[in-house]
Amino acid sequence: MSSENLPQSTEQQLRKPRVAVVFGGRSSEHGISVVTAGAVLNAIDRTKYDVLPIGITTDGRWALTADEPERMAITDRTMPDVAQLAESEEGGVVLSVDPGSREVVYSEPGSVPKALGEVDVVFPVLHGPYGEDGTLQGLLELSGVPYVGAGVLASAVGQDKEYMKRVFTSFGLPVGPYVVVRPREWDNDPQGARKRITDFAGEHGWPLFIKPARAGSSIGITKVDDVSGLDEAIEEARRHDPKFLVESLLRGREIECGVLEFEDGPRASVPAEIPPVTSHDFYDFEAKYIDAASGIVPAPLTAEETAEVQRLAVEAFEAASCEGLVRADFFLTEDGGFVINEINTLPGFTPISMYPRMWQESGVSYPQLVDRLIQAALDRPTGLR
Ligand SMILES: Nc1ncnc2c1ncn2[C@@H]1O[C@H](COP(=O)(O)OP(=O)(O)O)[C@@H](O)[C@H]1O
Ligand SMILES: [Mg+2]
């Protein structure tokens, strides 16, 4: 009996699950996403899975790229780019939005489209807008292909610092003081918005952090010491997002905790501490990715503090309806309590990034972590869950 005549489920059992690793993308975190995808491609167990690398260029073309992780590293402080890895300058990959087909098709202008076979699971290694924010997840929901990590809602919540805080608050998680300024308010009444911000500073004190609501990697964030720096900081935040947040400075230690979905539910890793940076004003883009990762794993906390932050991290995972993984970031304030700063549904994921390091220290190696995430995605039912 040829495999064509077998029921699909039997045929699927005869071949290895095929993982499409999707990376790059339109966000400012394109380069780091390529670096991470290189590490993920390296770590996927090829005896267990087949792999299809798909790079998204900075202008949004889904390109077929070679399975060559060694070309996906930082060289001379320069980030790799999908355009350099793409097998052609024009060809594009399309994942069918028909949930009855998991077929991936490659087409190039002037040529007959070529079927690349079925994909069983997508591993989106993408940070920021059009990758980590629910948009790609929506496409994958339409296509009916299971995927690693958070679904549409959790991804969108994790990308929007306003809604993230609203969700946390409604679930009883401790959140620091903040103000949100939406585009219409700023456009119609900037004076009123400025007054709201200075009143907030009057109550909570300077400095303030001005942040774009939907960015990442500290991009667009400014710490403002007094009112003279306010307008410039708002302008900078609004270059990245017309909606911005104002927060008071939280004094204390920065503590992070990883959550990973196992067969019996989400579990927290050992926490890590991000020491205050001296060469940078705060934990910004350079400090995160270019400098050697300086996080302390495990964080030097008491057993009670560790248990508390782990409990809060799992609660944050549940509050936002996360799936697969999340990194929850906290401040341990001077009064001894934890305040949640944010969650990242696709946290930094190179082998030296905090999330994999916390799991390494918790007994889950990088290849095991990659495998667990793929497995969690394959085990999950598609559709409403
Ligand atoms: N309210 C705050 N008080 C003190 N430090 C802050 C505050 N908000 C942000 N930071 C610092 O800025 C960094 C980036 O801010 P964060 O909200 O995590 O944005 P991103 O999504 O870009 O990572 C944090 O890791 C922390 O070091
Ligand atoms: Mg952060």
XYZ file of C-alpha atoms and ligand atoms in Angstrom:
413
model
C 0.000 0.000 0.000
C 1.507 3.326 -0.990
C 1.531 6.172 1.500
C -0.967 8.011 -0.746
C -3.673 5.524 0.191
C -3.074 5.680 3.924
C -5.330 7.739 6.126
C -3.583 11.046 6.860
C -2.999 10.241 10.526
C -1.154 7.037 9.622
C 0.871 8.827 6.993
C 1.836 11.478 9.512
C 3.018 8.761 11.866
C 5.386 7.490 9.196
C 7.322 10.731 8.920
C 8.957 13.052 11.375
C 6.993 16.156 12.414
C 8.064 19.104 10.264
C 8.908 22.306 12.134
C 8.847 25.627 10.269
C 11.152 28.025 12.094
C 9.936 31.523 11.192
C 12.308 34.386 12.012
C 13.528 37.885 11.186
C 10.450 40.023 10.601
C 9.493 43.640 10.306
C 10.254 44.786 13.844
C 13.379 46.564 15.037
C 14.393 43.283 16.663
C 14.931 41.639 13.248
C 18.638 40.957 13.768
C 18.388 39.407 17.207
C 15.560 37.215 15.925
C 17.870 35.852 13.206
C 20.585 35.146 15.784
C 18.071 33.332 17.974
C 16.700 31.322 15.054
C 20.267 30.171 14.313
C 20.537 28.824 17.852
C 17.100 27.188 17.666
C 17.954 25.535 14.318
C 21.164 24.250 15.879
C 19.321 22.828 18.867
C 16.421 21.067 17.129
C 16.902 17.304 17.250
C 17.090 16.348 13.564
C 16.545 12.664 14.308
C 13.134 13.623 15.699
C 12.032 16.562 13.536
C 12.375 17.848 9.979
C 13.037 21.552 9.690
C 11.963 24.260 7.248
C 13.596 27.673 7.884
C 11.512 30.650 6.737
C 12.984 34.129 7.070
C 10.786 37.230 6.964
C 12.605 40.208 5.472
C 12.409 43.644 7.093
C 9.829 44.612 4.467
C 7.720 41.549 5.187
C 8.530 39.039 2.428
C 8.520 35.414 3.574
C 11.704 34.084 2.029
C 13.038 30.578 1.859
C 16.410 30.523 3.575
C 19.161 27.955 3.737
C 19.352 25.741 6.804
C 22.750 27.172 7.745
C 22.723 28.291 11.377
C 26.411 29.206 11.221
C 25.536 32.126 8.912
C 23.037 33.476 11.421
C 25.421 34.861 14.041
C 26.624 38.337 15.010
C 29.841 39.165 13.125
C 31.921 42.215 14.113
C 29.022 43.577 16.186
C 26.810 43.459 13.078
C 23.482 41.669 13.199
C 22.641 39.116 10.497
C 19.785 39.915 8.128
C 17.246 37.716 6.327
C 17.897 39.513 3.013
C 21.455 38.100 3.052
C 20.223 34.586 3.811
C 17.328 34.424 1.341
C 17.744 31.955 -1.502
C 16.265 34.377 -4.007
C 15.573 38.102 -4.159
C 11.922 37.755 -5.103
C 10.544 34.334 -4.210
C 7.980 34.102 -1.450
C 6.620 31.368 0.790
C 2.904 31.137 1.474
C 1.261 29.150 4.210
C -2.279 28.219 3.178
C -5.003 29.893 5.256
C -7.243 26.926 4.445
C -7.330 24.996 7.732
C -7.760 21.789 5.727
C -4.275 22.154 4.270
C -0.956 22.574 5.996
C 0.822 22.908 2.688
C 3.551 25.492 2.194
C 3.947 26.807 -1.345
C 6.910 28.635 -2.833
C 6.397 30.979 -5.729
C 8.587 33.243 -7.794
C 7.399 35.701 -10.433
C 7.363 33.969 -13.821
C 7.695 30.437 -12.430
C 5.217 27.716 -11.583
C 4.546 27.638 -7.821
C 6.287 24.764 -6.078
C 4.737 22.775 -3.223
C 7.156 22.430 -0.321
C 5.101 19.889 1.565
C 3.237 20.077 4.832
C 4.228 21.773 8.026
C 3.156 20.230 11.344
C 4.147 23.025 13.678
C 5.463 26.572 13.391
C 8.101 27.919 15.754
C 7.774 31.717 15.543
C 11.140 33.081 16.646
C 10.004 36.673 16.269
C 10.054 39.618 18.632
C 7.839 42.678 18.645
C 5.188 43.860 16.178
C 4.030 41.427 13.448
C 5.596 38.507 15.281
C 5.079 38.532 19.010
C 1.960 40.693 19.129
C -0.767 38.276 18.001
C -0.855 39.212 14.317
C 1.244 36.262 13.156
C -0.569 34.089 15.687
C -3.866 35.092 14.032
C -2.551 33.982 10.656
C -1.450 30.669 12.145
C -4.882 30.193 13.761
C -6.493 30.693 10.338
C -4.099 28.228 8.751
C -4.845 25.620 11.416
C -1.177 24.858 12.056
C -0.140 24.490 15.697
C 2.557 26.882 16.844
C 4.962 27.397 19.683
C 4.099 29.898 22.393
C 1.332 32.304 23.216
C -1.912 32.534 21.227
C -3.547 35.663 19.815
C -4.861 37.137 23.062
C -1.830 36.480 25.263
C 0.507 37.753 22.540
C -1.472 40.974 22.162
C -1.681 41.486 25.915
C 2.052 40.839 26.265
C 2.817 43.437 23.620
C 0.692 46.250 25.022
C 1.957 47.630 28.315
C -1.396 49.287 29.060
C -3.516 46.152 28.705
C -0.842 44.048 30.350
C -1.124 46.184 33.481
C -4.929 46.161 33.342
C -4.959 42.354 33.133
C -2.459 41.997 35.981
C -4.412 44.400 38.181
C -7.666 42.583 37.560
C -6.015 39.320 38.631
C -4.667 40.892 41.807
C -1.016 41.025 40.740
C 0.941 43.984 42.170
C 1.578 46.696 39.557
C 3.471 49.998 39.968
C 1.803 53.406 39.491
C 1.359 54.564 35.891
C -0.507 56.865 33.541
C -1.523 56.060 29.949
C -1.765 58.723 27.273
C -3.645 57.612 24.194
C -3.163 59.126 20.712
C -6.445 61.047 20.668
C -5.785 62.648 24.034
C -2.306 63.774 22.995
C -3.562 65.082 19.652
C -6.583 66.936 21.089
C -5.328 68.137 24.444
C -1.548 67.905 24.901
C -1.690 70.529 27.677
C -4.191 68.454 29.638
C -2.070 65.336 29.135
C 1.072 67.183 30.282
C -0.767 68.334 33.398
C -1.894 64.780 34.135
C 1.746 63.682 33.873
C 3.161 66.459 36.082
C 0.388 65.877 38.649
C 1.397 62.201 38.621
C 5.037 63.229 39.166
C 3.889 65.514 41.987
C 2.290 62.530 43.671
C 4.923 59.866 42.979
C 8.066 61.930 42.426
C 10.620 62.255 39.645
C 12.298 60.626 37.759
C 9.675 59.194 35.436
C 9.969 56.506 32.790
C 8.291 57.431 29.498
C 7.612 54.329 27.391
C 5.972 53.506 24.065
C 3.028 51.223 24.926
C 3.861 48.616 22.309
C 7.597 48.302 21.776
C 10.315 46.178 23.352
C 14.027 45.877 24.050
C 13.911 49.264 25.826
C 13.435 50.963 22.448
C 11.911 54.435 22.797
C 12.117 54.427 26.610
C 13.563 57.486 28.377
C 14.158 58.140 32.033
C 13.255 61.766 32.719
C 14.674 63.590 35.737
C 12.474 66.700 35.640
C 9.888 68.520 33.570
C 12.493 69.981 31.206
C 13.093 66.580 29.585
C 9.452 65.599 29.325
C 8.505 66.767 25.831
C 11.558 65.260 24.222
C 10.930 61.929 25.962
C 7.290 61.915 24.840
C 8.353 62.653 21.285
C 10.841 59.797 21.415
C 8.248 57.340 22.785
C 5.716 58.461 20.168
C 8.214 57.830 17.373
C 7.633 54.155 18.175
C 3.996 54.182 19.239
C 1.386 56.987 19.348
C 0.252 55.568 22.708
C 2.662 55.944 25.619
C 2.919 55.198 29.309
C 4.381 57.169 32.155
C 5.666 55.306 35.193
C 7.333 56.360 38.391
C 10.807 54.998 39.066
C 10.612 51.774 41.026
C 13.566 51.570 43.387
C 14.771 48.072 44.067
C 16.212 44.985 42.426
C 15.233 43.642 38.992
C 14.211 39.990 39.239
C 13.077 37.773 36.350
C 11.455 34.368 36.335
C 10.802 31.925 33.490
C 7.610 29.905 33.100
C 7.464 26.812 30.884
C 4.463 24.655 30.061
C 4.935 20.999 30.942
C 2.452 18.149 30.388
C 0.974 18.782 33.841
C 0.860 22.583 33.518
C 3.117 25.640 33.781
C 6.109 25.610 36.119
C 8.468 28.399 37.161
C 12.240 28.322 36.772
C 14.745 29.525 39.316
C 14.644 33.347 39.204
C 17.473 35.567 38.001
C 18.660 39.012 39.018
C 19.623 41.735 36.557
C 22.208 43.845 38.364
C 22.020 47.616 37.908
C 24.009 48.578 34.842
C 26.814 51.045 35.281
C 27.793 51.711 31.667
C 24.201 52.386 30.617
C 21.490 54.489 32.208
C 19.210 51.439 32.538
C 18.817 47.952 31.090
C 18.651 49.110 27.486
C 19.116 47.490 24.092
C 22.934 47.521 24.139
C 23.057 46.256 27.682
C 20.691 43.430 26.788
C 22.138 42.088 23.570
C 25.580 43.364 22.769
C 27.260 43.265 26.164
C 27.788 39.861 27.676
C 24.697 38.798 29.573
C 25.396 39.796 33.144
C 22.312 38.393 34.846
C 22.876 36.404 38.034
C 21.308 32.928 37.980
C 19.914 31.950 40.395
C 19.071 35.305 41.947
C 20.419 35.626 45.487
C 17.015 35.631 47.192
C 15.682 34.016 50.347
C 13.699 30.804 49.921
C 10.516 32.761 50.681
C 11.294 35.453 48.103
C 12.083 32.781 45.493
C 8.828 30.950 46.171
C 6.889 34.215 46.043
C 8.299 35.378 42.705
C 7.768 31.904 41.214
C 4.145 31.942 42.368
C 3.617 35.409 40.873
C 5.276 34.378 37.589
C 2.927 31.394 37.161
C -0.010 33.647 38.088
C 1.045 36.142 35.423
C 1.247 33.271 32.889
C -2.293 32.228 33.809
C -3.658 35.785 34.018
C -2.695 36.524 30.410
C -3.693 33.005 29.219
C -0.146 32.308 28.062
C 0.901 29.087 26.388
C 4.275 27.410 26.091
C 6.489 29.979 27.726
C 6.728 33.384 29.278
C 9.351 35.417 31.076
C 7.889 37.519 33.872
C 9.922 40.535 35.021
C 9.624 42.038 38.479
C 11.052 44.661 40.763
C 11.758 43.607 44.322
C 11.102 46.984 45.892
C 12.875 48.446 48.893
C 9.912 47.602 51.126
C 10.430 43.901 50.288
C 7.441 43.338 48.009
C 7.431 42.267 44.365
C 5.894 44.455 41.662
C 5.420 42.988 38.192
C 6.916 45.116 35.405
C 6.025 43.080 32.342
C 5.789 39.708 30.668
C 7.491 38.707 27.441
C 5.744 36.005 25.448
C 8.833 35.460 23.321
C 11.647 36.484 25.651
C 15.248 36.783 24.514
C 15.998 33.221 23.501
C 19.643 32.882 22.506
C 21.513 30.311 24.625
C 23.030 33.159 26.700
C 19.698 34.936 27.176
C 18.141 35.015 30.619
C 15.197 32.721 29.867
C 17.277 29.748 28.622
C 19.874 30.378 31.337
C 17.210 30.241 34.057
C 15.952 26.918 32.665
C 19.485 25.571 32.292
C 19.953 26.287 36.004
C 16.600 24.588 36.670
C 17.745 21.395 34.919
C 16.356 21.976 31.406
C 19.098 22.356 28.768
C 18.667 24.566 25.684
C 17.939 21.617 23.329
C 15.508 20.172 25.894
C 13.810 23.562 26.159
C 13.387 23.798 22.372
C 12.035 20.245 22.317
C 9.592 20.877 25.200
C 8.189 23.964 23.429
C 7.686 22.097 20.142
C 6.109 19.199 22.031
C 3.762 21.507 23.960
C 2.636 23.034 20.649
C 2.070 19.609 19.038
C 0.101 18.374 22.076
C -2.180 21.412 22.132
C -5.532 21.205 20.347
C -5.989 23.757 17.562
C -8.996 26.096 17.635
C -10.645 27.341 20.820
C -8.980 26.001 23.947
N 9.203 52.056 36.463
C 10.500 51.700 36.351
N 11.357 51.891 37.391
C 12.645 51.540 37.296
N 13.208 51.023 36.193
C 12.429 50.808 35.122
C 11.030 51.134 35.146
N 10.506 50.820 33.955
C 11.512 50.333 33.218
N 12.674 50.324 33.900
C 13.986 49.871 33.374
O 13.925 49.892 31.957
C 14.019 48.572 31.404
C 13.113 48.415 30.207
O 11.766 48.666 30.557
P 10.600 47.646 30.208
O 9.334 48.176 30.766
O 10.993 46.292 30.670
O 10.514 47.734 28.627
P 10.858 46.687 27.452
O 9.543 46.087 27.054
O 11.422 47.535 26.392
O 11.800 45.663 28.004
C 13.700 47.657 32.579
O 14.324 46.412 32.426
C 14.251 48.455 33.764
O 15.653 48.326 33.872
Mg 11.638 44.557 29.728
